[in-house]
């Protein structure tokens, strides 16, 4: 029997996401200050905190992700609001109606989010954006499952790939967003969006992994 993540208490996962963003807000803004305008952590933390305040105990995964996505989309400026807002709303849609998330549903949620970020941002892997963490993470999750690995170990593979993808951005030149204005000078620094994305994916993996039935 495949293990599953019960969605009934999905609000916990979203609260975990809010916490990791709050804890890393300063770091994310500091990195954004090197190749952007220094607001990434502040923006993200504002949005995730606001969403946290709108969550209610016992909310299921789809509705908690929907709250998060709506708040980010409607209340947060910069590149991140629309990108992460649409990401979480797409994940919410893919989770809706499910009592439990198995590995296949999890994959569908990840792909729904990834497709949205691609559509909206128009970035490709290698452009030094959050996609450099997200796309390989989703691919690694699928690859592990295709290779017969368990849901839990596919989540671990996703984490490792997200971190590796984040680190890959150090040597890249930004092709999208504010940092692209720096051209060659954007090389040598991690992309702040790839860092936040890796934090979110790793936290998601840990939260789901810890609650598998
Ligand atoms: P802003 O650039 O408006 O100040 P943030 O600082 O909050 O927004 O976010 C910057 C991050 O947004 C970048 O590090 C990058 O990962 C991500 N980003 C920017 N443009 C795009 C895009 N077109 N597609 C995907 N991600 C992008
Ligand atoms: Mg910024």
CSV table of C-alpha atoms and ligand atoms in Angstrom, one decimal:
chain,number,residue,atom,x,y,z
A,1,UNK,CA,0.0,0.0,0.0
A,2,UNK,CA,1.4,3.4,-1.0
A,3,UNK,CA,1.9,5.9,1.7
A,4,UNK,CA,-0.1,9.1,1.6
A,5,UNK,CA,-0.2,12.6,3.2
A,6,UNK,CA,-3.6,13.3,4.8
A,7,UNK,CA,-4.8,16.6,3.5
A,8,UNK,CA,-7.2,17.3,6.4
A,9,UNK,CA,-4.6,19.2,8.4
A,10,UNK,CA,-2.7,20.7,5.4
A,11,UNK,CA,-2.7,24.0,7.1
A,12,UNK,CA,0.2,22.8,9.1
A,13,UNK,CA,2.3,22.5,6.0
A,14,UNK,CA,1.5,26.0,4.9
A,15,UNK,CA,2.4,27.3,8.4
A,16,UNK,CA,5.7,25.5,8.1
A,17,UNK,CA,6.3,27.3,4.8
A,18,UNK,CA,5.5,30.7,6.4
A,19,UNK,CA,7.9,29.9,9.2
A,20,UNK,CA,10.8,29.1,7.0
A,21,UNK,CA,10.3,32.3,5.0
A,22,UNK,CA,10.1,34.4,8.1
A,23,UNK,CA,13.3,32.8,9.5
A,24,UNK,CA,15.2,33.5,6.3
A,25,UNK,CA,13.7,36.9,5.4
A,26,UNK,CA,16.9,38.8,6.2
A,27,UNK,CA,19.1,36.4,4.3
A,28,UNK,CA,16.9,36.5,1.2
A,29,UNK,CA,16.8,40.3,1.2
A,30,UNK,CA,20.6,40.5,1.7
A,31,UNK,CA,21.2,38.3,-1.3
A,32,UNK,CA,18.7,40.2,-3.4
A,33,UNK,CA,20.6,43.4,-2.4
A,34,UNK,CA,23.6,42.0,-4.2
A,35,UNK,CA,22.0,41.6,-7.6
A,36,UNK,CA,18.5,43.1,-7.2
A,37,UNK,CA,16.8,45.7,-5.0
A,38,UNK,CA,17.0,44.0,-1.7
A,39,UNK,CA,13.3,43.4,-1.1
A,40,UNK,CA,12.9,39.6,-1.8
A,41,UNK,CA,12.9,38.5,1.8
A,42,UNK,CA,10.9,41.4,3.0
A,43,UNK,CA,8.2,40.9,0.3
A,44,UNK,CA,8.1,37.2,0.8
A,45,UNK,CA,7.9,37.4,4.6
A,46,UNK,CA,5.2,40.0,4.4
A,47,UNK,CA,3.1,37.8,2.1
A,48,UNK,CA,3.6,34.6,4.0
A,49,UNK,CA,2.9,36.3,7.3
A,50,UNK,CA,-0.3,37.8,6.0
A,51,UNK,CA,-1.3,34.5,4.7
A,52,UNK,CA,-0.5,32.9,8.0
A,53,UNK,CA,-2.9,35.3,9.7
A,54,UNK,CA,-5.7,34.3,7.4
A,55,UNK,CA,-5.3,30.5,7.9
A,56,UNK,CA,-7.6,28.7,10.3
A,57,UNK,CA,-6.9,25.6,12.3
A,58,UNK,CA,-8.0,22.4,10.6
A,59,UNK,CA,-8.0,23.9,7.1
A,60,UNK,CA,-7.3,21.3,4.5
A,61,UNK,CA,-4.3,21.4,2.2
A,62,UNK,CA,-6.1,22.8,-0.9
A,63,UNK,CA,-7.8,25.6,0.9
A,64,UNK,CA,-4.7,26.5,2.9
A,65,UNK,CA,-2.6,26.6,-0.3
A,66,UNK,CA,-5.4,28.7,-1.9
A,67,UNK,CA,-5.2,31.3,0.8
A,68,UNK,CA,-1.5,31.5,0.5
A,69,UNK,CA,-1.7,31.8,-3.3
A,70,UNK,CA,-4.4,34.5,-3.2
A,71,UNK,CA,-2.6,36.6,-0.6
A,72,UNK,CA,0.7,36.4,-2.6
A,73,UNK,CA,-1.0,37.2,-5.8
A,74,UNK,CA,-3.2,40.0,-4.5
A,75,UNK,CA,-1.0,41.7,-1.8
A,76,UNK,CA,2.6,41.2,-2.8
A,77,UNK,CA,4.4,43.4,-5.3
A,78,UNK,CA,7.5,42.6,-7.3
A,79,UNK,CA,8.1,39.6,-9.5
A,80,UNK,CA,7.3,37.2,-6.6
A,81,UNK,CA,3.7,38.0,-6.0
A,82,UNK,CA,2.3,36.7,-9.4
A,83,UNK,CA,4.9,34.0,-9.7
A,84,UNK,CA,4.6,32.3,-6.3
A,85,UNK,CA,0.9,33.3,-6.0
A,86,UNK,CA,0.1,31.4,-9.2
A,87,UNK,CA,2.4,28.6,-8.2
A,88,UNK,CA,0.5,27.9,-4.9
A,89,UNK,CA,-2.9,28.5,-6.5
A,90,UNK,CA,-2.1,25.9,-9.2
A,91,UNK,CA,-0.9,23.4,-6.5
A,92,UNK,CA,-4.2,24.1,-4.6
A,93,UNK,CA,-6.3,23.3,-7.6
A,94,UNK,CA,-4.4,20.0,-8.2
A,95,UNK,CA,-4.9,19.0,-4.5
A,96,UNK,CA,-8.6,19.9,-4.4
A,97,UNK,CA,-11.0,17.1,-3.6
A,98,UNK,CA,-8.3,14.7,-2.5
A,99,UNK,CA,-8.5,13.3,1.0
A,100,UNK,CA,-4.9,12.2,0.8
A,101,UNK,CA,-2.0,13.1,-1.4
A,102,UNK,CA,-0.2,10.1,-2.8
A,103,UNK,CA,3.0,10.3,-4.8
A,104,UNK,CA,1.1,10.7,-8.1
A,105,UNK,CA,-1.1,13.5,-6.7
A,106,UNK,CA,2.0,15.2,-5.3
A,107,UNK,CA,3.7,15.0,-8.7
A,108,UNK,CA,0.6,16.5,-10.4
A,109,UNK,CA,0.6,19.3,-7.8
A,110,UNK,CA,4.3,20.0,-8.5
A,111,UNK,CA,3.8,20.0,-12.2
A,112,UNK,CA,0.8,22.3,-12.0
A,113,UNK,CA,2.9,24.8,-10.1
A,114,UNK,CA,5.9,24.5,-12.3
A,115,UNK,CA,3.9,24.9,-15.5
A,116,UNK,CA,2.3,28.1,-14.1
A,117,UNK,CA,5.7,29.6,-13.2
A,118,UNK,CA,7.0,28.8,-16.7
A,119,UNK,CA,3.9,30.3,-18.4
A,120,UNK,CA,3.9,33.4,-16.4
A,121,UNK,CA,7.6,34.1,-16.0
A,122,UNK,CA,8.7,32.9,-19.4
A,123,UNK,CA,12.0,31.8,-17.9
A,124,UNK,CA,13.9,28.6,-18.8
A,125,UNK,CA,16.4,26.6,-16.7
A,126,UNK,CA,19.7,28.4,-16.9
A,127,UNK,CA,18.2,31.9,-16.7
A,128,UNK,CA,19.1,32.3,-13.0
A,129,UNK,CA,15.7,32.3,-11.5
A,130,UNK,CA,13.7,30.2,-9.1
A,131,UNK,CA,13.0,27.9,-12.0
A,132,UNK,CA,16.6,26.6,-11.7
A,133,UNK,CA,15.7,25.1,-8.3
A,134,UNK,CA,12.1,24.2,-9.2
A,135,UNK,CA,12.4,22.4,-12.5
A,136,UNK,CA,15.2,20.0,-11.5
A,137,UNK,CA,13.4,19.3,-8.2
A,138,UNK,CA,10.2,18.3,-9.9
A,139,UNK,CA,12.2,16.2,-12.4
A,140,UNK,CA,14.1,14.4,-9.6
A,141,UNK,CA,10.9,13.6,-7.8
A,142,UNK,CA,9.4,12.0,-10.9
A,143,UNK,CA,12.7,10.2,-11.8
A,144,UNK,CA,12.8,8.6,-8.3
A,145,UNK,CA,9.3,7.4,-8.6
A,146,UNK,CA,9.9,6.1,-12.1
A,147,UNK,CA,12.8,4.2,-10.7
A,148,UNK,CA,10.6,2.5,-8.2
A,149,UNK,CA,11.5,4.5,-5.1
A,150,UNK,CA,9.0,5.3,-2.4
A,151,UNK,CA,7.1,8.5,-1.9
A,152,UNK,CA,9.4,9.3,1.0
A,153,UNK,CA,12.6,8.8,-0.8
A,154,UNK,CA,11.3,10.7,-3.9
A,155,UNK,CA,10.8,13.6,-1.6
A,156,UNK,CA,14.4,13.3,-0.4
A,157,UNK,CA,15.5,13.3,-4.0
A,158,UNK,CA,13.5,16.4,-4.7
A,159,UNK,CA,15.2,18.2,-1.8
A,160,UNK,CA,18.7,17.3,-3.0
A,161,UNK,CA,17.9,18.5,-6.5
A,162,UNK,CA,16.4,21.7,-5.3
A,163,UNK,CA,19.5,22.5,-3.3
A,164,UNK,CA,21.8,21.6,-6.2
A,165,UNK,CA,19.7,23.7,-8.6
A,166,UNK,CA,19.8,26.6,-6.2
A,167,UNK,CA,23.6,26.3,-6.1
A,168,UNK,CA,23.8,26.1,-9.9
A,169,UNK,CA,22.6,29.7,-10.0
A,170,UNK,CA,25.8,31.0,-8.6
A,171,UNK,CA,27.7,30.7,-11.9
A,172,UNK,CA,24.8,31.8,-14.1
A,173,UNK,CA,24.2,35.2,-15.7
A,174,UNK,CA,20.6,36.4,-15.0
A,175,UNK,CA,18.4,36.5,-18.1
A,176,UNK,CA,15.1,37.4,-16.5
A,177,UNK,CA,14.0,39.9,-13.9
A,178,UNK,CA,15.8,42.8,-12.3
A,179,UNK,CA,19.1,41.0,-12.0
A,180,UNK,CA,19.3,40.6,-15.8
A,181,UNK,CA,20.1,44.3,-16.0
A,182,UNK,CA,23.5,43.6,-14.4
A,183,UNK,CA,24.5,41.2,-17.2
A,184,UNK,CA,27.8,39.6,-16.5
A,185,UNK,CA,27.9,41.3,-13.1
A,186,UNK,CA,25.1,39.0,-11.9
A,187,UNK,CA,27.5,36.1,-12.0
A,188,UNK,CA,29.0,34.9,-8.8
A,189,UNK,CA,25.9,35.3,-6.5
A,190,UNK,CA,23.1,32.9,-5.9
A,191,UNK,CA,19.7,33.9,-7.2
A,192,UNK,CA,17.5,34.9,-4.3
A,193,UNK,CA,14.4,33.4,-5.8
A,194,UNK,CA,16.2,30.1,-6.3
A,195,UNK,CA,17.1,30.2,-2.6
A,196,UNK,CA,13.5,30.9,-1.5
A,197,UNK,CA,12.2,28.2,-3.8
A,198,UNK,CA,14.7,25.6,-2.5
A,199,UNK,CA,13.7,26.5,1.1
A,200,UNK,CA,10.0,26.1,0.2
A,201,UNK,CA,10.5,22.8,-1.6
A,202,UNK,CA,12.7,21.4,1.2
A,203,UNK,CA,10.2,22.4,3.8
A,204,UNK,CA,7.3,20.9,1.8
A,205,UNK,CA,9.2,17.7,1.5
A,206,UNK,CA,10.0,17.6,5.2
A,207,UNK,CA,6.4,18.4,6.2
A,208,UNK,CA,4.9,15.8,3.9
A,209,UNK,CA,7.5,13.2,4.7
A,210,UNK,CA,7.0,13.6,8.5
A,211,UNK,CA,3.2,13.2,8.1
A,212,UNK,CA,3.0,10.2,5.7
A,213,UNK,CA,0.5,7.5,6.8
B,1,LIG,P1,11.8,41.9,-7.8
B,1,LIG,O1,12.8,41.4,-8.8
B,1,LIG,O2,10.5,42.5,-8.5
B,1,LIG,O3,12.4,42.8,-6.8
B,1,LIG,P2,11.9,39.8,-5.9
B,1,LIG,O4,13.1,40.4,-5.4
B,1,LIG,O5,10.8,39.5,-4.9
B,1,LIG,O6,11.2,40.6,-7.1
B,1,LIG,O7,12.2,38.4,-6.6
B,1,LIG,C1,13.4,38.3,-7.4
B,1,LIG,C2,13.4,36.9,-7.9
B,1,LIG,O8,12.3,36.6,-8.8
B,1,LIG,C3,14.6,36.5,-8.7
B,1,LIG,O9,15.6,36.1,-7.8
B,1,LIG,C4,14.2,35.4,-9.6
B,1,LIG,O10,14.4,34.1,-9.0
B,1,LIG,C5,12.7,35.6,-9.7
B,1,LIG,N1,12.3,36.0,-11.0
B,1,LIG,C6,12.3,37.2,-11.6
B,1,LIG,N2,11.8,37.2,-12.8
B,1,LIG,C7,11.4,35.9,-13.1
B,1,LIG,C8,10.8,35.2,-14.2
B,1,LIG,N3,10.5,35.9,-15.3
B,1,LIG,N4,10.5,33.9,-14.1
B,1,LIG,C9,10.8,33.3,-12.9
B,1,LIG,N5,11.4,33.8,-11.9
B,1,LIG,C10,11.7,35.1,-11.9
B,2,LIG,MG1,13.8,42.3,-5.4
